[in-house]
Short mmCIF file of C-alpha atoms in Angstrom, two decimals:
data_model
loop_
_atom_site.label_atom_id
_atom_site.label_comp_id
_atom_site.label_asym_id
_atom_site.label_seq_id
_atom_site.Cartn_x
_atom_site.Cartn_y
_atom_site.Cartn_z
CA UNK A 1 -32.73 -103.55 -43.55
CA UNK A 2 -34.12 -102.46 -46.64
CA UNK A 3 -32.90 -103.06 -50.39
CA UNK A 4 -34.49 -103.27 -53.75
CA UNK A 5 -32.60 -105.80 -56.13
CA UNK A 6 -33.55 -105.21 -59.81
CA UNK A 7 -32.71 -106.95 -63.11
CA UNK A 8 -33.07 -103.96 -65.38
CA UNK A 9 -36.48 -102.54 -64.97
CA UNK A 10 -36.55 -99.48 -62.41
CA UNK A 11 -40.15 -98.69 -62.80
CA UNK A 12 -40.91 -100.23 -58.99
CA UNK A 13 -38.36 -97.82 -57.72
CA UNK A 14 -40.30 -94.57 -56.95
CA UNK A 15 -42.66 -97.26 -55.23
CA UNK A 16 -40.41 -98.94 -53.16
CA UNK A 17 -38.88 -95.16 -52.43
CA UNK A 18 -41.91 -93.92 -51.29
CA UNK A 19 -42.44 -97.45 -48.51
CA UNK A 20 -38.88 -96.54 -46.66
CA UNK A 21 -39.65 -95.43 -43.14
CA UNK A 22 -37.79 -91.88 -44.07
CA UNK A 23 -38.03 -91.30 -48.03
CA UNK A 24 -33.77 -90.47 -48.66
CA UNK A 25 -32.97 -87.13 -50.10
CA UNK A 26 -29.80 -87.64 -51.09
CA UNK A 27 -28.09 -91.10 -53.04
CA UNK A 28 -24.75 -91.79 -54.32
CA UNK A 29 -24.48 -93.96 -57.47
CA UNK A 30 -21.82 -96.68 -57.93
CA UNK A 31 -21.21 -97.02 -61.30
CA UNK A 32 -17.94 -99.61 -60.96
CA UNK A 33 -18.95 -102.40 -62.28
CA UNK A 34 -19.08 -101.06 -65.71
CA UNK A 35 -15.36 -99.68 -65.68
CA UNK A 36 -14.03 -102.33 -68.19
CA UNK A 37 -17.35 -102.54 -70.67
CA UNK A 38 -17.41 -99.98 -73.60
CA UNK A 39 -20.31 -98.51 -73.08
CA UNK A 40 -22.86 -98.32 -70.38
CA UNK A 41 -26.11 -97.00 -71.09
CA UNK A 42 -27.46 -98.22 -68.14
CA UNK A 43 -25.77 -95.94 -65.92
CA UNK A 44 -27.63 -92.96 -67.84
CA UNK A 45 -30.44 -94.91 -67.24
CA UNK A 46 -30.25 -95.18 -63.75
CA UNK A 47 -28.72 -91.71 -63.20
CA UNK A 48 -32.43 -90.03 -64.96
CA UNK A 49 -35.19 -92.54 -63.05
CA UNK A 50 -33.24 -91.49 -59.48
CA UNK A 51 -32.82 -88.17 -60.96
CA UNK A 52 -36.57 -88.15 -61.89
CA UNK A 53 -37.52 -89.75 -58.15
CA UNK A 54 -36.42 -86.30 -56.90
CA UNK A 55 -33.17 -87.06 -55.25
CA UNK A 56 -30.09 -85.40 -55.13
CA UNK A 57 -27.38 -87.32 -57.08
CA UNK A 58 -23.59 -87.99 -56.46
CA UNK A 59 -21.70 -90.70 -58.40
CA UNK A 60 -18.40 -92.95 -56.70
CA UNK A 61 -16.70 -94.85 -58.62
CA UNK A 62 -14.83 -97.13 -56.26
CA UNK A 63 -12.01 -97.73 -58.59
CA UNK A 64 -9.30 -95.80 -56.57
CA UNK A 65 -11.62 -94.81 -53.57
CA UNK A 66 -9.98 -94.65 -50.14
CA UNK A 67 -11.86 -95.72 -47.70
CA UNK A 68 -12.13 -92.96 -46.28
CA UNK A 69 -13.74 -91.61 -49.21
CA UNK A 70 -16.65 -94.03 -49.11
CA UNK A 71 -17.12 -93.19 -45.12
CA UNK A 72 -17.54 -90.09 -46.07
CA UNK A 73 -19.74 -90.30 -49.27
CA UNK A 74 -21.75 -92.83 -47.15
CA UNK A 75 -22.22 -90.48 -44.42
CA UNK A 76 -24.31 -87.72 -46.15
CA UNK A 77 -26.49 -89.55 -48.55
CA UNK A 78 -29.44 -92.02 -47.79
CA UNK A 79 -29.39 -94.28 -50.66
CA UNK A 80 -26.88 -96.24 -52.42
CA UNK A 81 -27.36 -97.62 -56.20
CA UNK A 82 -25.16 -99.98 -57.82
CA UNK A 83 -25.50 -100.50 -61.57
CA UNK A 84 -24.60 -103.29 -63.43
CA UNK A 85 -21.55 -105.14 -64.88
CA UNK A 86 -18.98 -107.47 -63.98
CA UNK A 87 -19.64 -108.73 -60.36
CA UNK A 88 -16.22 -109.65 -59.45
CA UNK A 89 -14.60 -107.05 -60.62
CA UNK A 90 -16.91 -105.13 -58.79
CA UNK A 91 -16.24 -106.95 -55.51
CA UNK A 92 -12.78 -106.62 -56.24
CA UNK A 93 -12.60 -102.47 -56.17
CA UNK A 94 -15.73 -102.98 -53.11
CA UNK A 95 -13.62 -104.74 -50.71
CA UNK A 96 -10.17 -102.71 -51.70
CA UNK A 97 -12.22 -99.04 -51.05
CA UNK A 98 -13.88 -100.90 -47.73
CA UNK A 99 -17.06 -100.78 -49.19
CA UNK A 100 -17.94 -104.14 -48.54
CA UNK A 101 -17.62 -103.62 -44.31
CA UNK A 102 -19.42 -100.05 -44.78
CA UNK A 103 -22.59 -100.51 -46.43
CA UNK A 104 -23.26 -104.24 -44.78
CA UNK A 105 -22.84 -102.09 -41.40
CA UNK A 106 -24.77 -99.33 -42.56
CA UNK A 107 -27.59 -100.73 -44.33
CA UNK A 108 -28.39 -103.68 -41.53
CA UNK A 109 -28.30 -100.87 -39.11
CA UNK A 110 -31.27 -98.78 -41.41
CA UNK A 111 -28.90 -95.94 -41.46
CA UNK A 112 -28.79 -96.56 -44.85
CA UNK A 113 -30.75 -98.28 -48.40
CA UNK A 114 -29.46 -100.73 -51.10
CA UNK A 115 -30.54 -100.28 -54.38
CA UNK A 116 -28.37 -103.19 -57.18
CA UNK A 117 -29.54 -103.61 -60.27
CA UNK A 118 -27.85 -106.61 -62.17
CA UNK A 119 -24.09 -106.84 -60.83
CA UNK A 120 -25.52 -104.51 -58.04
CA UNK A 121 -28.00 -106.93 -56.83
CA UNK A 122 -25.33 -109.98 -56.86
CA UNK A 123 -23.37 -108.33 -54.88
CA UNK A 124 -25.55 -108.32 -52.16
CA UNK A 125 -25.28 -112.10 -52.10
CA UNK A 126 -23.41 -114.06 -49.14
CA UNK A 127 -20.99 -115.22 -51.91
CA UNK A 128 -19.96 -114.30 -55.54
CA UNK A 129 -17.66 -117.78 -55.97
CA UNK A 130 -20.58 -118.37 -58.48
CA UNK A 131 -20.82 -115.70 -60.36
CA UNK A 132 -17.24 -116.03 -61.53
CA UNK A 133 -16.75 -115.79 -65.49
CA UNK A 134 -13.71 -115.98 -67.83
CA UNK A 135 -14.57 -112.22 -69.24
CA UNK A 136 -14.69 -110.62 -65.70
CA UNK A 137 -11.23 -108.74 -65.24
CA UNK A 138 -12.02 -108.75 -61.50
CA UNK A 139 -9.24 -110.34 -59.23
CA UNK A 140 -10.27 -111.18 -55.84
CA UNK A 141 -8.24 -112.61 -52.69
CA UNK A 142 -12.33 -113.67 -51.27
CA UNK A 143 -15.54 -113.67 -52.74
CA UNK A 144 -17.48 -113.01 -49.80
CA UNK A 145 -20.64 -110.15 -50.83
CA UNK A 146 -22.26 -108.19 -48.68
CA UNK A 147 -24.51 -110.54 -47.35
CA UNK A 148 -27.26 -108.79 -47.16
CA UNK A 149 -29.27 -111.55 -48.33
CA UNK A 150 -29.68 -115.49 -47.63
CA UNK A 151 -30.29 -115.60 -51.26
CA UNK A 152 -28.51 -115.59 -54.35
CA UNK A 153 -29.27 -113.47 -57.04
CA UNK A 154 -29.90 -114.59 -60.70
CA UNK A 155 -30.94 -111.72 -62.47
CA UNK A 156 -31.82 -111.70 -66.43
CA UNK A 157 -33.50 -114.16 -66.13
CA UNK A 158 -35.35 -113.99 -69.35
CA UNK A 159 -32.63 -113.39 -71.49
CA UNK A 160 -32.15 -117.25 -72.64
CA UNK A 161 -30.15 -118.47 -69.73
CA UNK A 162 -33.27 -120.74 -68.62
CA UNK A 163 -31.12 -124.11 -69.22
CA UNK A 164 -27.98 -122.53 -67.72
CA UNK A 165 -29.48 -121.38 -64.23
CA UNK A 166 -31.78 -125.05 -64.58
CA UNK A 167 -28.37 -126.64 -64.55
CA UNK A 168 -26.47 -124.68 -61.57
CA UNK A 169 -29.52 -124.88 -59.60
CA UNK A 170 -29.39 -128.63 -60.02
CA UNK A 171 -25.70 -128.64 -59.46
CA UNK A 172 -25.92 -126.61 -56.27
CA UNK A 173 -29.47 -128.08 -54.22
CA UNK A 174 -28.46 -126.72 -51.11
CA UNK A 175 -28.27 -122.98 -51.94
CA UNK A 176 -31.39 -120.51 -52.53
CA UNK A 177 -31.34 -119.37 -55.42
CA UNK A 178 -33.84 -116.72 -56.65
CA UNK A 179 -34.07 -116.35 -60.44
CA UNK A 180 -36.02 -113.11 -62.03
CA UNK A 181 -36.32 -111.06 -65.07
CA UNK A 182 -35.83 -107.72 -66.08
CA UNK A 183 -39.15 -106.48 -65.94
CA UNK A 184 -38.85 -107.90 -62.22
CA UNK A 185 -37.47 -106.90 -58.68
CA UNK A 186 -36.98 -108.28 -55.35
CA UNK A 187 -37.86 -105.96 -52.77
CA UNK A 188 -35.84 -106.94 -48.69
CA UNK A 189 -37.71 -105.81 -46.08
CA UNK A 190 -35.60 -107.61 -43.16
CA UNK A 191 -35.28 -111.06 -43.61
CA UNK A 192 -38.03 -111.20 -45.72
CA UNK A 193 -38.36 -110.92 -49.45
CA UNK A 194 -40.77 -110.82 -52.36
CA UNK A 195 -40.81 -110.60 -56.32
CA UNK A 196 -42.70 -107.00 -57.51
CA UNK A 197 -43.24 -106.03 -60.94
CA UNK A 198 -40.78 -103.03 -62.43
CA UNK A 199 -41.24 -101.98 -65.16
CA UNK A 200 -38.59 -101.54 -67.83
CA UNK A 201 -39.07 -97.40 -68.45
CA UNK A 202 -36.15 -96.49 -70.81
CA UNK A 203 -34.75 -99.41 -72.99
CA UNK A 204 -31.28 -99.92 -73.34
CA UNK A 205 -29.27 -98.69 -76.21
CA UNK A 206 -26.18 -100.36 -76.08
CA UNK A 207 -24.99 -103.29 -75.02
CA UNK A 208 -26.27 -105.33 -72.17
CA UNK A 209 -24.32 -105.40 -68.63
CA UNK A 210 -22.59 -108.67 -68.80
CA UNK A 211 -24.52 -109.42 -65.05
#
């Protein structure tokens, strides 16, 4: 199993790219999370660094996506990237399109990578009951992720929310946390993990993804 969870920086991407046992060719990007925020640069962002890695790009948006639509997206590319956003709403339209069951097959089987950045990396988490805010439209039944980690995400982590993650890591002893900042990603080989630098290439214009 191999993913790359990033913050915002995707400058340890073409790195990370380049360690997969079979370098993909092809990705799809899922840019869902952003659906209900004004503007997302990030997506343009993340759209020219794969762009510039040398793969062939097709976008999802899982907002209305049958499942057999993701099967069959899933099927012919070797990558997926999810950008950034609101995480529930985002695990909201993954479980509806039966996302959720087809990348946690695909990816723990290496037929497939995980590439999250920000909402994208939370999602990988065994739960998103946490991540729950008052300004994510999402509306979920469960708030089971894709578990492709043990951990659980806290990305942005330089972005003043030292005191707030200090105080839900106090709250909650008993679950791994793993806090990092933009210029920051976790790189999953397995079961095993480690912080990387990565670099942030193109700075954001707009606003920030909410997570």
């Amino acid at each position: 199993m191999r993913a790359f969870l990033g913050s915002q920086g995707l400058g340890a991407l073409s790195g990370w790219l380049d360690e997969l046992p079979r370098r993909p060719e092809r990705a799809v990007l899922i840019p869902t999370a952003g659906n209900r925020i004004a503007a997302t640069p990030w997506v343009d962002v993340a759209i020219g660094v794969l762009t510039g890695c040398g793969l062939e790009l097709e976008t999802l948006d899982l907002e209305g996506a049958s499942p057999t639509v993701v099967e069959a997206m899933l099927d012919r590319v070797g990558l997926v990237f999810v950008t950034g956003g609101d995480p529930i709403f985002l695990l909201e339209h993954a479980h509806r399109s039966g996302f959720v069951p087809a990348v946690r097959n695909a990816v723990s089987a290496g037929r497939l990578a995980y590439a999250g950045v920000s909402a994208g990396a939370i999602l990988t988490a065994p739960d998103l009951e946490l991540y729950r805010t008052p300004d994510d439209p999402g509306r979920v039944n469960g708030t089971d992720g894709l578990g492709l980690v043990r951990f659980f995400p806290l990305v942005h982590a330089n972005r003043g929310r030292q005191e707030r993650y200090a105080r839900l890591i106090a709250a909650h002893p008993d679950i791994p946390f793993v806090a990092y900042s933009d210029d920051e990603a976790v790189i999953v080989t397995g079961s095993t993990w480690h912080c990387r630098p990565s670099a942030i290439t193109a700075p954001l214009s707009g606003p920030e993804p909410r997570a």
